[in-house]
Backbone as a ProteinNet text record, in pm:
[ID]
protein_1_A
[PRIMARY]
MFKKPMQLKNQKGIVLLTIVLIIVGFLVLGGTSWYFYNQKNNTSQNSEAKNKELQEKNLTEEQRKQLEIVKQRFVEANMIGNINQLQMSLDFYFKQNGVLPASLNELYPKFIADKKIVENEKYLYAYSYDRKTLTYHLGIKLEAENQPILKNDKDFNSISAGYINGFDGADPVYDVVLNNNIMQAAERDKARVGKIRTLINAVQIYQDSHEGALPSSINFLGSILPPDIFSSLQGKDYFYAISKDKKNFHAGVKLELPDSYELKTDDDFNSLEAGYANGFNGKDPIYDKTY
[TERTIARY]
6734.4	6816.4	6754.6	6739.8	6676.5	6772.4	6709.7	6790.2	6809.3	6912.3	6938.9	6839.6	6805.6	6708.7	6749.3	6877.8	6921.6	6893.3	6913.5	6887.2	6737.9	6651.4	6505.5	6465.2	6521.7	6489.6	6530.9	6650.6	6699.4	6609.8	6568.8	6483.4	6346.9	6291.4	6163.1	6178.1	6289.6	6313	6321.6	6387.3	6400.6	6263.4	6181.3	6046.5	5963.5	5968.3	5892.1	5937.5	6068.4	6123.5	6078.5	6078.3	6035.7	5890	5803.3	5660.9	5643.6	5717.2	5708.8	5751.6	5861.3	5911.4	5808.4	5742.4	5640.3	5524.3	5478	5366.4	5405.2	5525.2	5573.9	5582	5626.5	5635.5	5500.1	5400.7	5264.5	5214.8	5240.7	5196.3	5262.9	5393	5467.4	5416	5396.7	5347.1	5207.9	5117	4981.1	4983.5	5064	5073.6	5126.7	5226.8	5283.9	5179.6	5106.7	5002.8	4895.4	4855.7	4753.3	4802.4	4928.5	4985.8	4983.3	5033.1	5038.4	4899.2	4805.8	4666.8	4606.4	4626.9	4574.2	4641.6	4771.7	4845.1	4790.1	4760.6	4705.8	4568.8	4483.7	4349.5	4355.3	4439.6	4453.6	4503.8	4601	4654.7	4546	4464	4355.2	4252.2	4215.9	4118.1	4172.7	4298.3	4360.3	4366.1	4395.1	4403.3	4266.5	4161.6	4026.4	3986.9	4021.4	3988.2	4060.2	4189	4266.7	4211.5	4173.7	4116.7	3986.7	3904.2	3777.7	3803.8	3903.3	3936.4	3987.2	4072.6	4125.3	4013.5	3921	3808.7	3724.9	3700.4	3620.6	3693.9	3826.7	3905.4	3903.7	3895	3897.3	3760.1	3656.5	3523	3513.8	3429.5	3402.6	3312.8	3298.2	3214.1	3070	3020.7	2884.1	2869.4	2970.3	2966	2971.1	3053	3063.6	2929.9	2864.5	2735.7	2632.2	2632.8	2539.3	2566.6	2695.3	2731.5	2679.8	2690.3	2641.1	2489.8	2422.8	2276.4	2236.7	2309	2280.3	2300.7	2410.8	2438.5	2329.2	2287.2	2184.2	2050.1	2021.6	1896.8	1892.5	2006.5	2013.1	1985.2	2047.2	2026	1879.5	1823.4	1686.4	1584.7	1619.5	1529.2	1507	1613.2	1598.9	1511.2	1526	1446.4	1299.3	1274.8	1137	1074.9	1156.3	1108.2	1059.4	1121.2	1079.7	942.3	898	765.6	658	671.2	573.9	574.8	694.2	705	641.1	660.7	599.6	447.5	396.6	251.4	190.7	253	201.5	206.3	313.5	328.6	223.3	194.2	90.7	-46.4	-72	-199.2	-213	-105.7	-107.9	-123.9	-53.3	-61.4	-204.7	-267	-404.4	-501.4	-484.9	-575.2	-564.5	-444.8	-425	-459.8	-443.8	-460.6	-582.7	-641.1	-759.1	-726.9	-599.1	-553.8	-421	-385.2	-253.9	-149.3	-22.3	81.8	101.6	143.7	170.5	299.8	388.4	512.3	554.5	640.4	686.4	768.7	827	907.8	827.7	696.3	612.3	596.7	640.3	631.9	743.3	847.9	962.3	942.7	975.2	1027.1	919.9	796.6	693.1	651.1	644.6	593.6	703.7	813.2	931.2	1054.1	1131.2	1246.4	1368.9	1375.7	1491.3	1469.3	1538.2	1520.7	1565.2	1660.3	1713	1604.1	1507.6	1401.2	1313.1	1267.3	1174.6	1244	1376.3	1449.5	1502.7	1484.7	1533.3	1447.3	1508.1	1434	1388.7	1435.7	1393.6	1250.9	1200.9	1063.4	965.7	860.4	758.5	629.6	566.6	446.8	345.6	226.2	118.7	-9.6	-102.2	-224.4	-338.8	-461.1	-577.2	-574.2	-645.6	-629.7	-650.8	-740.9	-768.6	-701.6	-642.3	-572.4	-665	-796.3	-891.3	-945.7	-899	-935.1	-805.5	-812.2	-693.1	-666.7	-622.3	-597.6	-461.6	-370.4	-236.2	-171.1	-65.7	12.6	158.2	221.7	357	445.3	566	651.9	798.8	879.9	1022.9	1073.6	1155.4	1210.3	1330.5	1325.7	1433.6	1530.9	1655	1757.9	1800.9	1798.6	1838.6	1742.3	1795.5	1712.8	1632.8	1513.2	1429.3	1406.4	1373.6	1342.5	1216.9	1224.4	1107.9	986	1010.4	899.1	811	863.2	785.3	667.1	668.2	557	433.4	451.6	341.7	298.6	346.2	304.5	184	142	15.7	26.4	142.9	158.7	49.2	19.6	-85.8	-30	-112.3	-69.1	-148.5	-86.8	-157.3	-156.8	-81.4	-86.2	-221.1	-256.1	-383.4	-501.9	-477.5	-585	-603.8	-518.3	-533.3	-479.2	-386.2	-328.5	-227.8	-212.7	-107.4	26.2	127.1	259.6	249.6	150.4	129	249.6	258.9	367.4	317.4	390.3	355.4	421	340.5	392.3	433.4	439.5	482.4	627.5	664	801.6	900.1	1014.8	1077.5	1041.4	925.6	881.4	802.2	842.8	763.9	666.3	536.6	438.6	326.4	270.6	153.5	48.9	-76.2	-186	-279.5	-319.3	-425	-535.6	-652.7	-766.2	-889.6	-948.7	-1066.4	-1178.2	-1199.1	-1303.8	-1274.6	-1145.6	-1105.7	-1123	-1085.9	-1099	-1244.5	-1330.8	-1473	-1528.3	-1481.3	-1524.6	-1475.8	-1354.1	-1298.8	-1383.3	-1428.3	-1514.6	-1648	-1702.7	-1829.4	-1810.4	-1696	-1667.4	-1657.5	-1593.6	-1583.6	-1722.5	-1808.5	-1945.3	-2019.3	-1999.7	-2066.5	-2019.5	-1888	-1833.7	-1890.3	-1903.7	-1962	-2104	-2181	-2318.7	-2321.7	-2224.7	-2217.1	-2184.4	-2097.2	-2064.7	-2186.5	-2266.8	-2390	-2487.7	-2491.5	-2577.3	-2536.3	-2407.2	-2357	-2396.4	-2382.5	-2422.3	-2572	-2650.9	-2796.8	-2833.1	-2765.1	-2791	-2760.2	-2651.5	-2613.3	-2712.2	-2762.6	-2865.4	-2992.8	-3026.7	-3144.8	-3128.2	-3008.2	-2982.2	-2999.8	-2948.5	-2956.8	-3102	-3190.7	-3331.6	-3416.6	-3354.6	-3429.3	-3358.6	-3298.5	-3235.6	-3133.7	-3057.3	-2950.3	-2991.8	-3119.2	-3167.9	-3129.3	-3098.2	-3061.2	-3184.1	-3187.6	-3297	-3279.9	-3388.3	-3377.2	-3350.2	-3375.9	-3345.5	-3327.4	-3276.9	-3255.1	-3388.1	-3497.1	-3628.3	-3668.1	-3614.4	-3648.9	-3574.2	-3487.1	-3403.7	-3450	-3567.1	-3617.3	-3631.9	-3663	-3684.2	-3551.9	-3444.7	-3313.5	-3224.9	-3229.3	-3143.1	-3197.8	-3110.2	-3156.3	-3225.9	-3330.6	-3408.3	-3326	-3229.3	-3152	-3062.2	-3003.3	-2917.4	-3002.2	-3116.9	-3206.8	-3248.5	-3276.1	-3314.8	-3199.5	-3078	-2961	-2933.3	-2949.7	-2919.5	-3014.3	-3123.2	-3215.1	-3164.9	-3058.8	-3006.1	-2939.2	-2923.2	-2870	-2722.1	-2649.1	-2506.8	-2479.3	-2584.9	-2569	-2618.2	-2548.7	-2579.8	-2588.9	-2681.4	-2694.6	-2741.4	-2664.5	-2697.3	-2681.3	-2761.1	-2748.5	-2730	-2658.5	-2630.7	-2758.1	-2750.9	-2868.4	-2912	-2815.8	-2851.5	-2885.8	-2879.7	-2915.1	-2829.4	-2704.7	-2611.5	-2506.8	-2491.8	-2390.9	-2451.3	-2393.5	-2439.1	-2320.8	-2349.5	-2247.5	-2303.1	-2233.6	-2279.9	-2174.2	-2217.8	-2121.3	-2179.7	-2089.9	-2130.2	-2028.1	-2076.1	-1987.5	-1930.2	-1796.1	-1729.8	-1698.4	-1675.9	-1647.6	-1502.3	-1411.7	-1269.8	-1219	-1163.6	-1116.2	-993	-926.3	-807.5	-829.9	-955.3	-986.7	-911.2	-867.4	-792.9	-876.9	-1006.6	-1095.1	-1095.6	-1069.4	-1072.2	-954.2	-855.4	-739.7	-766.9	-877.2	-905.3	-1037.1	-1098.5	-1226.4	-1201.8	-1309.8	-1298.5	-1295.4	-1348.7	-1353.3	-1416.3	-1524	-1594	-1700.5	-1722.2	-1824.9	-1939	-2040.8	-2152.9	-2247.5	-2235.6	-2317.4	-2277	-2144.2	-2093.6	-2118.5	-2120.5	-2140.7	-2287.4	-2374.6	-2515.4	-2596.1	-2549.7	-2625.3	-2748.9	-2854.2	-2972.2	-2934.3	-2965.3	-2925.3	-2773.9	-2703.5	-2557.3	-2498.9	-2376.5	-2306.9	-2156.2	-2086.2	-1941	-1877.3	-1807	-1746.8	-1612.9	-1580.1	-1453.5	-1452	-1333.2	-1320.2	-1377.7	-1445.7	-1451.4	-1563.3	-1607.3	-1709	-1639.6	-1673.5	-1626.3	-1722.1	-1668	-1756.8	-1700.9	-1793.8	-1757.3	-1847.9	-1790.7	-1870.1	-1869	-1985.1	-1998.4	-2080
8658.6	8708.8	8665.2	8754.9	8723.4	8648.6	8546.7	8472.8	8558.3	8530.1	8604.9	8566.2	8659.8	8633	8515.7	8501	8389.3	8256.2	8245.8	8120.5	8085.3	8186.5	8162.5	8114.7	8175.4	8136.2	7992.3	7956.8	7818.1	7718.2	7752.8	7660.7	7642.4	7751.3	7741.1	7653.3	7666.2	7584	7437	7407.7	7267.1	7209	7287.8	7241.8	7214.8	7308.4	7292.1	7169.6	7149.9	7032.2	6903.7	6908	6788.6	6753.8	6856.4	6834.2	6775.3	6832.9	6783.4	6637.8	6603.8	6464.6	6369.5	6416.1	6331.7	6305.4	6411.9	6396.9	6303.2	6324.9	6236.6	6093.3	6077.3	5941.4	5873.4	5949.1	5892.7	5856	5944.3	5917.9	5793.9	5783.4	5665.6	5539.5	5547.2	5430.6	5389.8	5492.1	5463.3	5405.1	5462.9	5411.6	5270.3	5245	5109.2	5009.5	5049.3	4959.7	4932.9	5041.6	5027.3	4934.6	4948.9	4865.9	4718.5	4691.9	4551	4492.7	4578.5	4532.7	4491.3	4578.1	4547	4426.1	4416.5	4300.1	4171.8	4181.4	4064.7	4027.8	4133.4	4110.1	4052.9	4112.4	4063.9	3921.2	3894.6	3758.2	3661	3706.2	3621.4	3595.7	3703.5	3689.3	3601.2	3624.1	3540.8	3396	3377.5	3240.8	3172.7	3249.7	3194.1	3160.1	3249.5	3225.8	3102.5	3090.4	2973.8	2845.2	2853.7	2735	2693.3	2794.6	2765.3	2702.5	2758.7	2705.6	2562.8	2537.1	2401.8	2304.3	2353.9	2268	2229	2327.9	2298.7	2204.2	2217.8	2128.2	1985.6	1972.8	1839.4	1772.4	1842.5	1783.6	1671.3	1573.2	1467.8	1524.6	1450.9	1497.2	1518.2	1428.1	1438.5	1559.9	1583.5	1698.2	1829.4	1830.1	1949.5	1977.6	1870.8	1884.7	1942.5	1892.7	1941.7	2088.4	2125.8	2263.7	2356.7	2314.4	2395.5	2410	2302.6	2308.6	2410	2410.3	2504.7	2647.6	2669.9	2804.2	2847	2753.2	2785	2811.8	2734.9	2756.5	2895.9	2941.1	3073.1	3181.2	3167	3263.4	3263.5	3143.7	3133	3174.9	3161.1	3206	3356.8	3430.2	3574.9	3605.9	3526.4	3548.3	3516.4	3413	3377.4	3488.1	3548.2	3659.7	3775.5	3790.8	3898.5	3873.1	3746.4	3714.1	3793.2	3802.7	3879.7	4026.3	4079.3	4218.9	4239.2	4142.4	4150.5	4144.4	4059.3	4048.9	4180.7	4240.1	4366.7	4475	4474.3	4573.6	4554.4	4429.9	4401.2	4447.4	4425.1	4468.8	4621.5	4692.7	4840.1	4890.9	4827.5	4867.9	4853.7	4740.5	4714.6	4817.3	4848.5	4944.3	5082.8	5120.4	5253.6	5260.8	5148.3	5151.5	5075	4991.4	4915.6	4795.7	4775	4658.6	4612.2	4489.3	4438.3	4482.6	4492.1	4526.8	4412.7	4447.7	4345.1	4269.4	4332.4	4265.8	4323.7	4252	4298.5	4426.4	4451.7	4572.4	4700	4693.3	4811.3	4852.1	4764.9	4796.5	4891.1	4901.5	4988	5125.1	5233.1	5242.5	5279.2	5303.3	5353.8	5253	5125.7	5024.5	4934.9	4922.1	4849.8	4933.1	4968.2	5055.5	4980.9	4850.2	4770.9	4716.4	4772.6	4734	4590.2	4542	4406.5	4300.6	4329.5	4232.2	4214.9	4325.9	4316	4268.8	4284.1	4240.1	4097.7	4039	3902.6	3803.8	3739.4	3650.8	3521.1	3496.3	3374.6	3385.4	3507.6	3525.4	3502.8	3426.7	3393.1	3466.6	3523.5	3603.8	3582.2	3536.8	3513.3	3575.8	3609.6	3678.7	3642.3	3672.8	3644.1	3730.1	3690.2	3747.1	3897.9	3957.2	4100.7	4187	4126.8	4197.1	4285	4272	4358.9	4297.1	4177.2	4116.8	4088.2	4096.2	4074	3924	3870.2	3726.8	3706.9	3647.4	3626	3501.5	3458	3341.9	3386.6	3375	3426.4	3313.1	3303.7	3195.2	3217.2	3121.8	3123.8	2979.5	2949.5	2814.6	2801.6	2704.1	2683.4	2577.4	2591.6	2496.3	2404.1	2454.4	2371.7	2254.9	2138.3	2017.9	2017.6	1960.5	1936.8	2062.6	2171.6	2294.7	2271.6	2286.5	2261.9	2345.7	2468.5	2558.5	2507.3	2415	2360.9	2276.1	2240.9	2162.9	2249.7	2380.9	2471.2	2562.6	2537.4	2625.2	2566.1	2628.8	2591.8	2483.5	2474	2377.7	2396.2	2520.6	2554.8	2557.9	2516.9	2520.8	2629.5	2745.8	2857.3	2845	2748.1	2722.6	2662.3	2554.5	2488.2	2576.1	2673.3	2763.8	2878.4	2884.6	2984.7	3122.4	3130.2	3259	3305.7	3437.5	3494.2	3471.3	3424.1	3390.6	3279.6	3191.2	3084.6	2993.1	2930.5	2836.3	2727.1	2616.8	2503.8	2524.5	2537.1	2564.1	2440.6	2324.1	2201.6	2215.6	2146	2150.6	2115.8	2184.7	2270.6	2418	2451.1	2590.5	2620.7	2727.1	2775.1	2878.2	2858.4	2948.1	2986.1	3103.5	3152.6	3196.3	3187.7	3224.3	3319.1	3424.9	3510.9	3514.1	3472.6	3468.4	3516.3	3624.2	3677.8	3575.4	3498.8	3396.1	3290.1	3250.6	3149.9	3205.2	3331.7	3392.3	3397.9	3432.5	3438.3	3299	3199.4	3061.1	3014.8	3056.1	3018.6	3078	3200	3262.9	3189.6	3147.6	3072.8	2937.2	2874.8	2745.7	2760.6	2869.4	2894	2912	2982.1	3003.4	2870.6	2782.7	2652.1	2566.5	2570.1	2494.5	2551.2	2682.3	2745.3	2697.4	2674.7	2626.8	2483.3	2403.2	2265.4	2267.1	2356	2366.7	2411.9	2501.3	2544.3	2427.5	2346.3	2227.3	2130.9	2110	2017.9	2068.3	2198	2255.2	2237.2	2253.6	2238.6	2094.3	1999.4	1856.3	1827.6	1881.3	1856.9	1922.5	2039.3	2104.1	2018.4	1965.7	1878.4	1755.6	1696.5	1578.2	1609.3	1724.9	1762.8	1771.9	1811.3	1826.6	1704.9	1599.3	1478.5	1352.5	1366.6	1252.9	1180.2	1258.3	1200.6	1148.5	1154.7	1103.3	1199.7	1143.9	1224.4	1258.4	1373.8	1402.2	1314.8	1260.9	1171.2	1248.7	1378.8	1461.8	1606.4	1689	1831	1902.3	1847	1910.4	1928.8	1844.8	1853.1	1965.7	2035.7	2139.5	2281.3	2290.2	2420.4	2522.2	2476.2	2569	2609.2	2540.1	2567.1	2650.1	2619.4	2685.8	2821.9	2917.6	3044.4	3014.4	3086.5	3056.5	3049	3142.9	3141.7	3018.8	2978.3	2859.4	2733.3	2730.6	2615	2596.4	2705.7	2698.7	2647.8	2696.9	2654.5	2505.9	2457	2316.4	2219.3	2270.6	2185.8	2160.7	2233.8	2221.9	2088.6	2059.6	1928.5	1909.2	2018	2006.2	1980.6	1976.3	1952.2	1812.1	1747.5	1607.4	1588.3	1499.2	1462.5	1318.1	1234.5	1092.2	1046.8	943.2	888.7	738	686.3	542.4	464.2	333.1	247.4	248.8	253.6	253.9	394.8	492.4	631.9	693.8	646.5	701.3	793.5	784.2	865.2	934.6	1046.6	1114.2	1162.4	1188.9	1227.5	1347.4	1459.6	1581	1627.5	1685.1	1730	1826.2	1886.1	1977.9	1970.3	1979.8	1979.5	2119.5	2128.3	2256.7	2280	2404.7	2440.3	2411.9	2436.4	2420.5	2286.2	2203.4	2071.7	2075.7	2193.2	2202.8	2299	2314.8	2402.6	2358	2455.2	2425	2339.3	2366.5	2293.2	2143.3	2104.1	1962.5	1884.6	1958.8	1892.6	1854.2	1903.7	1879.1	1803.7	1751.5	1680.3	1530.2	1450.5	1307.6	1213	1254.9	1167.9	1032	1036.8	914.5	878.4	746.9	700.9	637.6	719	668.1	584.4	592.8	509.6	364.4	340.7	203.9	154	247.5	208.2	180.6	198.2	166.4	272.3	395.9	504.7	537.9	582.8	633.3	764.2	774.8	891	907.3	793.6	796.8	859.5	906.4	967.4	946	961.9	947.3	1083.1	1092.9	1219.8	1249	1176.5	1199.9	1339.5	1403.9	1536.5	1537.2	1646.8	1779	1800.1	1692.3	1708.3	1724.5	1833.5	1855.1	1783.2	1693.3	1614.1	1596.4	1576.6	1548.2	1441.3	1353.6	1245.4	1263.2	1231.1	1240.4	1122.6
1724.6	1614.5	1483.5	1385.9	1258.2	1166.9	1086.9	988.2	865	794.6	673.6	565.8	478.4	371.1	284.3	256.2	168.9	233.4	362.2	433.5	428.2	447.9	441.4	303.2	203.5	65.4	37.5	86.9	64.6	136.7	258.2	334.6	266.2	212.4	139.7	16.1	-50.6	-170.6	-136	-24.3	19.5	53	124.8	162.4	37.9	-58.6	-182.9	-259.5	-265.9	-335.2	-268.5	-135	-59.6	-91.2	-94.6	-124.2	-263.8	-360.4	-498.5	-506.2	-436.7	-438.6	-376.6	-269.8	-205.6	-301.4	-371.7	-466.9	-579.6	-631.5	-741.1	-692.8	-568.3	-512.9	-506.7	-462.1	-458.1	-596.8	-693.8	-831.2	-887.5	-863.9	-914	-847.2	-714	-640.7	-689.4	-708	-756.4	-895.8	-984.3	-1121.9	-1126.3	-1041.7	-1037.3	-988.6	-883.2	-829.9	-934.7	-1004	-1108.5	-1219	-1257.2	-1364.4	-1326.6	-1203.1	-1161.6	-1139.2	-1093.8	-1076.2	-1210	-1310.5	-1443.2	-1504.4	-1480.2	-1531.1	-1469.4	-1339.1	-1269.2	-1324.2	-1345.8	-1399.6	-1540.1	-1623.8	-1761.9	-1764.1	-1674.9	-1666.8	-1624.5	-1523.8	-1475.9	-1585.2	-1659.5	-1767.6	-1879.5	-1914.9	-2019.4	-1976.4	-1845.7	-1792.9	-1799	-1762	-1767.3	-1910.1	-2003.4	-2144.3	-2196.5	-2157.4	-2202.6	-2142.1	-2012.4	-1947.4	-2014.7	-2048.6	-2116.5	-2252.5	-2320.9	-2453.8	-2443.5	-2341.6	-2322	-2285.9	-2199.8	-2160.8	-2281.5	-2369.6	-2488.2	-2581.8	-2587.9	-2673.8	-2621.7	-2487.4	-2426.2	-2422.8	-2470	-2470.8	-2572.9	-2541.4	-2638.7	-2747.9	-2854.9	-2964.5	-2918.3	-2833.6	-2783	-2691.8	-2606.2	-2517	-2595.5	-2699.5	-2783.5	-2853	-2895.5	-2961.3	-2865.1	-2741	-2640.9	-2606.6	-2603.1	-2575.1	-2684.6	-2808.6	-2920.7	-2915	-2871.8	-2858.9	-2752.6	-2640.3	-2532.5	-2580.7	-2653	-2705.9	-2802.8	-2890.1	-2988.6	-2921.6	-2816.1	-2742.9	-2681.3	-2630.3	-2569.1	-2673.5	-2790.4	-2898.8	-2941.7	-2958.3	-3007.3	-2902.5	-2774.3	-2667.9	-2679	-2710.9	-2729.8	-2850.8	-2956.8	-3077.2	-3051.1	-2973.1	-2938.4	-2853.9	-2767.2	-2686.5	-2772.6	-2890.3	-2980.7	-3042.7	-3040.6	-3094.9	-3020.6	-2887.9	-2808.7	-2849.1	-2872.9	-2915.2	-3052.1	-3141.6	-3274.5	-3264.6	-3177.7	-3160.2	-3111.1	-3010.6	-2958.9	-3066.8	-3144.8	-3250.9	-3359.6	-3394.7	-3493.5	-3443.6	-3316.3	-3258.1	-3262.6	-3225	-3227.8	-3371.5	-3463.5	-3604.2	-3654.4	-3620.7	-3666	-3607	-3479	-3414.1	-3477.9	-3520.8	-3578.3	-3726.6	-3797.8	-3942.9	-3994.4	-3909.9	-3952.1	-4038.6	-4069.2	-4145.5	-4087	-4119.4	-4080.1	-4182.3	-4142.7	-4240.2	-4339.5	-4460.1	-4562	-4531.5	-4453.9	-4412.3	-4277.7	-4208.2	-4077.6	-4089.1	-4207	-4226.9	-4202.3	-4222.7	-4205.5	-4058.8	-3968.5	-3825.7	-3782	-3862.8	-3829.7	-3891.7	-3822.9	-3685	-3581.8	-3628.7	-3539.6	-3433.6	-3470.3	-3377.2	-3320.6	-3394	-3345.2	-3379.4	-3277.3	-3298.9	-3352.2	-3324.8	-3366.5	-3508	-3602.9	-3743	-3768.8	-3689.2	-3709	-3690	-3603.7	-3577.5	-3700.8	-3757.4	-3870.7	-3998.2	-4004	-4123.2	-4110.8	-3993.4	-3972.3	-4051.9	-4150.7	-4240.8	-4173.8	-4051.5	-3981.9	-3928.6	-3915.3	-3868.3	-3983.3	-3955.6	-4055.5	-4020	-4120.7	-4095	-4207.3	-4169.7	-4266.8	-4213.4	-4305.2	-4264.5	-4358.5	-4317.1	-4399.4	-4525.6	-4628.1	-4762.1	-4770.6	-4689.6	-4704.5	-4597.8	-4497.6	-4389	-4305.2	-4325.7	-4256.7	-4128.1	-4095	-3967.1	-3891.6	-3761.5	-3679.1	-3669.5	-3783.2	-3794.2	-3859.2	-3785.6	-3841.7	-3781	-3848.3	-3806.3	-3803.1	-3687.2	-3667.4	-3615.3	-3666.4	-3620.7	-3649.9	-3605.6	-3631	-3633.5	-3731.7	-3742.8	-3650.7	-3561	-3464.6	-3514.9	-3473.1	-3515.2	-3402.4	-3279.4	-3165.9	-3149	-3119.9	-3108.6	-2977.6	-2986	-2867.3	-2783.3	-2849.9	-2776.6	-2692	-2559.1	-2472.2	-2509.7	-2559.4	-2588.5	-2701.8	-2783.5	-2895.2	-2847.4	-2718.9	-2664.7	-2642.5	-2645.4	-2610.9	-2725	-2847.1	-2956.8	-3028.5	-3139.5	-3202.9	-3309.5	-3377.6	-3488.6	-3594	-3623.4	-3718.8	-3861.4	-3959.5	-4099.3	-4171.3	-4188.3	-4252.2	-4404.5	-4457.9	-4602.8	-4637.9	-4565.6	-4592	-4552.2	-4461.1	-4419.9	-4519.7	-4621.1	-4726.1	-4692.1	-4596.9	-4560.5	-4666.4	-4680.3	-4763.6	-4693.6	-4769.6	-4713.8	-4608.5	-4624.5	-4527.1	-4510.2	-4393.5	-4364.4	-4271.1	-4269.9	-4184.2	-4048.1	-3944.1	-3810.7	-3733.1	-3801	-3732.4	-3687.3	-3578.5	-3528.4	-3640.1	-3647	-3545.6	-3554.4	-3610.4	-3613.7	-3487.2	-3417.3	-3304.4	-3359.2	-3337.1	-3397.1	-3301.2	-3326.3	-3252.2	-3353.9	-3314	-3403.7	-3330.6	-3399.4	-3347.4	-3451.8	-3410	-3502.1	-3426.4	-3473.1	-3405	-3394.5	-3501.6	-3500.2	-3395.7	-3387.4	-3288.6	-3147.5	-3129.3	-2996.9	-2953.3	-3046	-3014	-2982.7	-3059.9	-3034.8	-2898.1	-2861.7	-2731.3	-2618.7	-2637.1	-2536.5	-2525.3	-2640	-2636.8	-2568.4	-2592.9	-2528.8	-2376.7	-2332.9	-2188.2	-2127.7	-2201.2	-2151.8	-2143.1	-2241.1	-2240.5	-2122.7	-2099.5	-1985.7	-1855	-1849.7	-1731.2	-1705	-1810.3	-1794.5	-1742.2	-1785.9	-1734.6	-1586.2	-1544.6	-1402.1	-1322	-1380.6	-1314.7	-1305.2	-1411.2	-1411	-1300.4	-1286	-1183.6	-1043.7	-1022.3	-892.5	-868.6	-973.4	-960.6	-927	-990	-960.6	-814.4	-765.1	-625.4	-528.3	-565.7	-482.6	-481.1	-597.8	-608.8	-518.5	-521.1	-437.9	-289.9	-248.6	-107.3	-59.1	-150.2	-110.5	-144.6	-202.2	-237.6	-185.9	-67.7	1	-87.2	-164.7	-244.7	-380.4	-411.9	-541	-652.8	-768.9	-885	-969.6	-1031.7	-1125.4	-1248.8	-1299.5	-1415.5	-1544.3	-1543.7	-1660.4	-1616.5	-1707.6	-1678.4	-1651.4	-1705.2	-1689.6	-1543.5	-1454.4	-1313	-1241.3	-1315.1	-1253.5	-1287.8	-1350.2	-1393.8	-1282.9	-1162.6	-1051	-984.3	-1019.7	-958	-1050.1	-1177.5	-1275.3	-1318	-1348.4	-1408.3	-1540.9	-1576.5	-1697.6	-1825.7	-1844.7	-1968.6	-1978	-1864.8	-1864.3	-1880.5	-1812.8	-1825.1	-1970.4	-2039.8	-2180.8	-2267.1	-2240.7	-2318.8	-2301.6	-2179.2	-2150.3	-2219.4	-2277	-2352.3	-2494.9	-2534.7	-2671	-2697.9	-2828	-2869.8	-2835	-2804.5	-2773.9	-2626.2	-2545	-2401.6	-2366.6	-2271.3	-2238.5	-2086.7	-2050	-1909.5	-1903	-1831.3	-1821.5	-1676.7	-1637.2	-1501.6	-1509.4	-1410	-1407	-1373.9	-1400.3	-1377.9	-1231.7	-1141	-997.6	-947.6	-1038.7	-1008.9	-897.8	-889.5	-790.2	-852.7	-983.3	-1053.3	-1174.3	-1210.6	-1331.5	-1415.7	-1541.6	-1640.5	-1717.2	-1711.6	-1779.7	-1878.6	-1991	-2090.3	-2192	-2271.7	-2377.5	-2490.9	-2612.5	-2727.5	-2747.8	-2758.9	-2778.6	-2925.9	-2960.6	-3099.5	-3136.9	-3044.1	-3073.3	-3022.1	-3111.4	-3069.6	-2980.4	-2974.8	-2890.2	-2774.2	-2732.2	-2619.1	-2494.5	-2416.7	-2294.4	-2199.3	-2194.3	-2102.6	-2129.4	-2255	-2291	-2232	-2181.4	-2120.2	-1975.4	-1921.5	-1779.7	-1757.4	-1863.8	-1845.7	-1829.8	-1828.7	-1793.6	-1914	-2028.7	-2148.1	-2116.6	-2042.5	-2002.6	-2106.4	-2126.5	-2219.9	-2140.5	-2109.3	-2029.6	-2114.6	-2247.6	-2335.5	-2320.3	-2324.3	-2306.6	-2164.4	-2068.5	-1928	-1896.7	-1994.5	-1975.7	-1905.4	-1904.8	-1841.7	-1926.1	-1858.9	-1930.3	-1998.5	-2128.9	-2209.6	-2217.1	-2210.2	-2211.7	-2338.4	-2329	-2443.2	-2429.6	-2540.7	-2541.6	-2513.2	-2403.1	-2362.3	-2426.3	-2532.7	-2601.3	-2663.3	-2667.9	-2729	-2869.8	-2908.3	-2847.1	-2743.6	-2681.4	-2576	-2441.6	-2372.2	-2237.7	-2143.8	-2060.2	-1975	-1834.1	-1739.5	-1600.8	-1546	-1463.9	-1401.3	-1250.4	-1188	-1042.4	-991.3
[MASK]
+++++++++++++++++++++++++++++++++++++++++++++++++++++++++++++++++++++++++++++++++++++++++++++++++++++++++++++++++++++++++++++++++++++++++++++++++++++++++++++++++++++++++++++++++++++++++++++++++++++++++++++++++++++++++++++++++++++++++++++++++++++++++++++++++++++++++++++++++++++++++++++++++++

């Protein structure tokens, strides 16, 4: 038997109403959950902030001072990181223009996109008088005490070196120096140290073929050493000494740069005081090794 049209219509309306109520229920439930979730998160964040604030208030004066130093170190570490970016930008600028910029502002925006970096007055920038050589002094004055990175900077004084806008790179200034002349001297120093190492190898080869006896001078190594190195080792900046019992030797070379990295790993031995034949003082700037 068929139902009446009015009954079907009423039943459809009830079903539709039921569906709407279910959807609304889900929305209300979801919104309520979202509200309480956010309230919980906000409460948690506020609680953490208050706890942090209370902790800072309860710090001693010394602890508060140390906390400020840590915060300052973090800020300055980011600024020091920008020094590398400034160096690369200066190098690119020089390659494209043949001169260094008169100020860091000229690096923006082509070489450095962040204008805040080049406008930061804490950065120090000095250069040689004509700007036509890739020679500059770059630095930043730090405020945090005992910055570890200050142990590895140059401490260069570009004022006394006659640079434009020169500054004293002594601590608490973190500074870097790029100087073409210095770079070339560093390369020559590495080559000189390399020749001393070749000399040491030649002496050991000589010993192996002479029952452990040492050559009394470099002249006995002519057949072992390459001709160009043998010729260089005859120069006044190269040294070779042997002990009285002829069991030990001391070799060295005078370097151009008094702060060469190689000088941190040598022996600084004084074979003159030790009575070696042709002895010399291996104190810096002489790179020396004893065997």
